[in-house]
Coordinates of C-alpha atoms in Angstrom, one line a residue:
M1 CA -1.7 1.9 19.7
T2 CA 1.8 2.4 18.1
E3 CA 5.0 0.5 18.8
N4 CA 8.2 1.8 17.1
V5 CA 11.5 0.2 17.2
Q6 CA 13.1 3.6 17.4
P7 CA 12.0 6.9 18.8
E8 CA 9.8 8.9 16.5
L9 CA 11.5 12.0 15.1
P10 CA 10.1 15.4 14.5
P11 CA 9.5 16.3 10.8
G12 CA 12.8 17.3 9.1
Q13 CA 15.3 15.4 11.2
S14 CA 17.5 12.5 10.2
T15 CA 18.7 9.5 12.0
G16 CA 21.5 9.0 9.6
P17 CA 25.0 10.6 9.5
S18 CA 23.9 13.0 6.7
G19 CA 22.1 15.4 9.2
P20 CA 19.0 17.2 8.4
D21 CA 17.5 16.0 5.1
A22 CA 14.3 15.7 3.2
Q23 CA 12.0 13.5 5.3
V24 CA 8.7 11.8 4.5
R25 CA 6.7 10.4 7.4
V26 CA 4.9 7.2 6.6
A27 CA 2.6 4.8 8.5
A28 CA 1.8 1.1 8.0
C29 CA -1.4 0.3 9.8
T30 CA -3.4 -2.8 10.6
T31 CA -7.0 -2.3 11.6
P32 CA -9.8 -4.6 13.0
V33 CA -12.1 -5.7 10.3
R34 CA -15.8 -6.8 10.3
I35 CA -15.9 -9.2 7.4
A36 CA -18.4 -8.3 4.5
D37 CA -19.3 -5.0 6.3
P38 CA -17.5 -2.2 4.2
E39 CA -19.4 0.6 6.0
V40 CA -18.1 -0.3 9.4
N41 CA -14.6 -0.9 8.0
A42 CA -14.6 2.5 6.3
D43 CA -15.3 4.1 9.7
T44 CA -12.3 2.3 11.2
L45 CA -10.0 3.2 8.4
L46 CA -11.0 6.8 8.5
T47 CA -10.5 6.9 12.3
T48 CA -7.0 5.5 11.9
A49 CA -6.2 7.8 9.1
R50 CA -7.2 10.8 11.2
A51 CA -4.9 9.5 14.0
C52 CA -2.1 9.4 11.4
D53 CA -2.9 12.9 10.3
A54 CA -2.6 14.1 13.9
R55 CA 1.0 12.7 13.9
L56 CA 1.9 14.5 10.6
V57 CA 2.0 11.4 8.5
S58 CA 2.2 12.0 4.7
L59 CA 1.4 8.4 3.5
V60 CA -0.7 5.8 5.3
A61 CA -1.1 2.1 4.1
F62 CA -3.9 -0.3 5.2
P63 CA -4.1 -4.0 4.6
E64 CA -5.1 -6.0 1.5
L65 CA -8.9 -5.9 1.0
A66 CA -9.3 -4.0 4.3
L67 CA -12.6 -2.6 3.1
T68 CA -14.3 -6.0 3.1
G69 CA -12.0 -8.3 4.8
Y70 CA -9.9 -10.9 2.9
S71 CA -11.5 -14.1 4.2
I72 CA -15.1 -13.7 2.7
D73 CA -14.5 -16.3 -0.1
D74 CA -17.4 -16.5 -2.5
L75 CA -18.9 -13.2 -1.3
F76 CA -16.4 -11.4 -3.4
L77 CA -18.7 -12.5 -6.3
Q78 CA -21.8 -11.0 -4.8
D79 CA -22.9 -7.6 -6.2
V80 CA -24.4 -6.6 -2.8
V81 CA -20.9 -6.8 -1.2
L82 CA -19.2 -5.1 -4.2
D83 CA -21.8 -2.4 -4.3
A84 CA -21.3 -1.8 -0.5
A85 CA -17.5 -1.7 -1.0
E86 CA -17.8 1.0 -3.7
A87 CA -20.2 3.0 -1.5
A88 CA -17.8 2.8 1.4
L89 CA -14.9 3.8 -0.8
R90 CA -16.8 6.8 -2.0
R91 CA -17.3 7.8 1.7
I92 CA -13.5 7.5 2.2
V93 CA -12.8 9.6 -0.8
E94 CA -15.3 12.3 0.4
A95 CA -13.8 12.3 3.8
S96 CA -10.2 12.5 2.5
V97 CA -10.9 16.3 1.6
H98 CA -10.2 16.9 5.3
I99 CA -7.4 14.3 5.8
Q100 CA -3.8 15.3 4.9
P101 CA -2.1 11.9 4.4
V102 CA -2.3 10.0 1.1
M103 CA -4.2 6.8 1.8
V104 CA -3.7 3.4 0.2
V105 CA -6.8 1.3 0.8
G106 CA -7.3 -2.4 -0.2
A107 CA -10.7 -3.0 -1.8
P108 CA -12.3 -5.4 -4.4
L109 CA -13.5 -3.5 -7.5
R110 CA -15.2 -4.5 -10.7
H111 CA -13.5 -3.6 -14.1
A112 CA -14.3 -4.8 -17.6
G113 CA -16.6 -7.6 -16.3
R114 CA -14.2 -9.0 -13.8
V115 CA -13.4 -8.5 -10.1
Y116 CA -9.9 -7.3 -9.0
N117 CA -8.1 -7.2 -5.8
T118 CA -6.8 -3.7 -5.7
A119 CA -4.9 -1.0 -3.9
V120 CA -6.8 2.3 -4.2
V121 CA -4.8 5.6 -3.8
V122 CA -7.0 8.3 -2.2
H123 CA -5.9 11.9 -1.6
G124 CA -7.6 15.3 -1.3
G125 CA -11.1 14.2 -2.2
R126 CA -10.3 12.1 -5.3
V127 CA -9.0 8.7 -6.3
A128 CA -5.6 9.2 -7.9
G129 CA -5.2 5.7 -9.2
V130 CA -6.1 2.0 -8.7
V131 CA -3.5 -0.8 -8.6
P132 CA -4.7 -4.3 -9.2
K133 CA -2.9 -7.4 -7.8
V134 CA -0.8 -9.2 -10.5
H135 CA 0.1 -12.5 -8.9
L136 CA -2.9 -14.5 -7.5
P137 CA -1.9 -17.5 -5.3
N138 CA -3.8 -20.6 -6.0
Y139 CA -2.0 -23.1 -3.8
R140 CA -2.5 -24.6 -0.4
E141 CA -4.9 -22.4 1.5
F142 CA -5.2 -19.9 -1.3
Y143 CA -7.6 -19.9 -4.2
E144 CA -7.8 -16.3 -5.3
R145 CA -8.2 -17.1 -9.0
R146 CA -11.7 -18.3 -8.1
Y147 CA -12.8 -14.7 -7.5
F148 CA -10.2 -12.3 -8.9
A149 CA -8.7 -11.5 -12.3
S150 CA -5.0 -10.8 -12.4
G151 CA -3.8 -7.3 -13.1
Q152 CA -1.3 -8.5 -15.6
G153 CA -2.1 -7.0 -19.0
T154 CA -4.0 -4.1 -17.6
E155 CA -1.0 -1.7 -18.0
G156 CA -2.2 1.6 -19.5
S157 CA -5.8 1.1 -18.6
M158 CA -8.4 3.3 -17.0
I159 CA -11.1 2.3 -14.6
R160 CA -14.5 4.1 -14.3
L161 CA -15.5 5.1 -10.8
G162 CA -18.9 6.9 -11.0
E163 CA -18.5 9.5 -13.7
Q164 CA -14.7 9.6 -13.5
H165 CA -12.0 7.6 -15.4
V166 CA -9.1 6.9 -13.2
P167 CA -5.6 5.3 -14.1
F168 CA -5.7 1.6 -13.6
G169 CA -2.9 -1.0 -13.7
P170 CA 0.2 -2.2 -12.0
D171 CA 2.3 0.4 -13.9
L172 CA 1.5 3.5 -11.7
I173 CA 3.9 5.5 -9.7
F174 CA 2.5 8.2 -7.6
V175 CA 4.3 11.5 -7.2
A176 CA 3.2 13.9 -4.4
E177 CA 3.6 17.4 -5.6
D178 CA 3.5 19.0 -2.1
R179 CA 5.7 16.4 -0.4
P180 CA 9.2 16.6 -1.9
G181 CA 10.7 13.1 -2.5
L182 CA 7.5 11.1 -1.9
V183 CA 7.4 8.9 -5.0
F184 CA 5.7 5.6 -4.3
H185 CA 4.5 2.4 -5.8
A186 CA 1.9 -0.1 -4.4
E187 CA 1.9 -3.8 -4.8
I188 CA -0.4 -6.5 -3.0
C189 CA 0.8 -9.5 -0.9
E190 CA 1.9 -12.2 -3.2
D191 CA 3.5 -9.6 -5.6
M192 CA 6.3 -9.5 -3.0
W193 CA 6.9 -13.3 -2.9
V194 CA 7.6 -13.9 -6.6
P195 CA 11.1 -13.9 -8.2
I196 CA 10.7 -10.6 -9.9
Q197 CA 8.5 -8.2 -7.9
P198 CA 6.5 -5.4 -9.6
S199 CA 8.1 -3.0 -7.0
A200 CA 11.6 -3.9 -8.3
I201 CA 10.8 -2.5 -11.7
A202 CA 9.0 0.4 -10.1
A203 CA 12.1 1.3 -8.1
L204 CA 14.1 1.4 -11.3
A205 CA 11.4 3.7 -12.7
G206 CA 11.9 6.1 -9.8
A207 CA 9.8 5.0 -6.8
T208 CA 11.6 5.5 -3.6
V209 CA 8.8 4.3 -1.3
L210 CA 7.4 0.7 -2.0
V211 CA 4.1 -0.2 -0.3
N212 CA 2.8 -3.7 0.1
L213 CA -0.8 -4.3 1.2
S214 CA -1.1 -7.8 2.5
A215 CA -3.6 -10.2 4.1
S216 CA -1.2 -13.1 4.7
N217 CA -2.4 -15.5 7.2
I218 CA 0.2 -16.6 9.8
T219 CA 1.9 -19.9 9.9
V220 CA 4.9 -21.2 11.8
G221 CA 8.0 -19.1 10.9
K222 CA 6.1 -16.9 8.5
A223 CA 6.7 -13.7 10.4
D224 CA 10.4 -14.1 10.1
T225 CA 10.0 -14.9 6.3
R226 CA 8.0 -11.7 5.8
R227 CA 10.7 -9.6 7.6
M228 CA 13.4 -11.2 5.5
L229 CA 11.5 -10.4 2.2
C230 CA 10.8 -6.8 3.2
Q231 CA 14.3 -6.2 4.4
A232 CA 15.8 -7.8 1.2
Q233 CA 13.5 -5.8 -1.1
S234 CA 14.3 -2.5 0.7
A235 CA 18.0 -3.2 0.4
R236 CA 18.1 -4.4 -3.3
C237 CA 15.9 -1.5 -4.4
T238 CA 17.6 1.1 -2.2
A239 CA 14.1 2.1 -1.1
A240 CA 11.7 2.3 1.8
Y241 CA 9.3 -0.6 2.1
L242 CA 6.1 -0.5 4.0
Y243 CA 4.4 -3.8 4.8
T244 CA 1.0 -4.2 6.5
A245 CA -1.0 -7.5 7.0
S246 CA -4.5 -8.3 8.2
G247 CA -5.3 -9.2 11.8
E248 CA -8.2 -9.0 14.2
G249 CA -11.6 -9.8 12.7
E250 CA -10.6 -12.0 9.8
S251 CA -12.3 -15.4 9.8
T252 CA -10.4 -18.0 11.9
T253 CA -12.5 -20.9 10.4
D254 CA -9.5 -22.2 8.5
L255 CA -6.7 -19.6 9.1
A256 CA -5.0 -17.5 11.8
W257 CA -4.0 -13.8 11.5
D258 CA -1.3 -11.8 13.3
G259 CA -1.6 -8.2 11.8
Q260 CA 2.2 -7.7 11.3
T261 CA 3.4 -4.4 10.1
S262 CA 6.8 -3.0 9.4
I263 CA 8.7 -0.2 7.8
Y264 CA 12.3 -0.6 6.3
E265 CA 14.7 1.9 4.8
N266 CA 17.5 0.6 2.6
G267 CA 17.5 -2.7 4.5
V268 CA 17.2 -1.2 8.0
L269 CA 14.1 -1.8 10.1
L270 CA 12.8 1.5 11.3
A271 CA 9.4 0.5 12.8
E272 CA 7.1 -2.3 13.5
T273 CA 4.1 -3.2 15.7
S274 CA 3.4 -6.1 18.0
R275 CA 1.5 -9.0 16.5
F276 CA -1.8 -10.6 17.6
K277 CA -2.9 -7.6 19.7
P278 CA -6.4 -6.3 19.4
G279 CA -7.3 -2.9 18.0
A280 CA -5.7 -0.7 15.4
R281 CA -1.9 -0.6 15.3
I282 CA 0.2 2.0 13.6
A283 CA 3.9 1.8 12.8
V284 CA 5.3 5.2 12.0
A285 CA 8.7 6.2 10.6
D286 CA 10.5 9.1 8.9
I287 CA 12.0 8.1 5.6
N288 CA 15.2 9.9 4.5
V289 CA 14.3 10.2 0.8
S290 CA 17.3 12.4 0.1
L291 CA 19.6 9.7 1.5
L292 CA 18.0 7.1 -0.8
A293 CA 18.3 9.3 -3.8
R294 CA 22.0 9.9 -3.1
A295 CA 22.6 6.2 -2.5
R296 CA 21.1 5.3 -5.8
G297 CA 23.1 8.1 -7.6
C298 CA 26.3 6.7 -6.2
S299 CA 25.6 3.2 -7.4
G300 CA 26.5 2.6 -11.0
I301 CA 24.9 -0.8 -10.7
F302 CA 21.4 0.8 -10.1
A303 CA 21.7 2.8 -13.3
Q304 CA 23.0 -0.2 -15.2
C305 CA 20.2 -2.3 -14.0
R306 CA 17.7 0.4 -15.0
A307 CA 19.2 0.4 -18.5
N308 CA 18.9 -3.4 -18.7
H309 CA 15.2 -3.1 -18.1
E310 CA 14.5 0.1 -20.0
A311 CA 11.7 -1.4 -21.9
Q312 CA 9.7 -2.2 -18.8
V313 CA 10.7 1.0 -16.9
V314 CA 9.5 3.5 -19.6
R315 CA 6.0 2.0 -19.5
F316 CA 5.3 3.3 -16.0
R317 CA 2.8 6.1 -15.8
H318 CA 3.6 8.8 -13.2
V319 CA 0.5 10.0 -11.5
P320 CA 0.7 13.4 -9.8
L321 CA -0.9 14.0 -6.4
H322 CA -1.9 17.5 -6.3
S323 CA -1.8 19.7 -3.3
G324 CA -5.2 20.9 -2.0
A325 CA -8.5 19.3 -1.9
D326 CA -10.6 18.4 -5.0
T327 CA -14.3 18.7 -4.3
G328 CA -15.2 18.2 -8.0
F329 CA -14.6 14.4 -8.1
N330 CA -17.9 13.3 -9.3
W331 CA -18.5 9.7 -8.3

């Protein structure tokens, strides 16, 4: 189920010249989807998350809108689908009490009278935060503005999930208290393809692991373009970059899907999975977060760039991910 470009390492070991260092094991997963059936998709996501747990993964990312499928078009505007997505997300949250990795799940959610394409961060029986997609493609085969609202302007917001109010916005950085060095930011698909990516500012604000949940239908040459973008973003930001795209089960009426996943560290490819294969696929790699921190510290340019963008950097909210399960999250 997993294809890595380098042998998987035991926790705590490094592939670099610095020797043993602080490591964070991460996974980028693509899973089969049954379109407009969040209950079945939740089962698939949980099965895959448990497989990652068995491999001692600390952070697992799933594709954009993995809970419903990306290719359901106007069904994103149907309450029956959105209600089912929230119910399925609640199941994932409840099950996460017994799953160690932090999960980043793609789901459509309603907020302030609009529908948002979001990355939901789940850990220890609670939703830590919800990140909405900022850049909505509306060209060629894409028409996301038909269904979704942009996350631009939602910085500092909260979203209500059941009886809880949860941080909502593209200005969230998640800090794992029980996993030293795991400081991550999530963005969604098109957010990586624009001139100034949300993850670039997040890196300046302290995120060392950047996550991209993508659907991204496949076209000629697009796989190589994705690799180039992920590698370049990882190198520019002196960060790890996790990328996961939709695959099996998405509608092929108009588009094709390949399920590409990859993990980069400071411009170096650590792991990827084969494309077009059926079933769930998991790319796993150990990120040397100590090495990334040292590389940033040695670069005066990184600090200078941070100072140049101070007004944007200071707006980020740092969300702690507490150790232990929270059984009191009242949906």
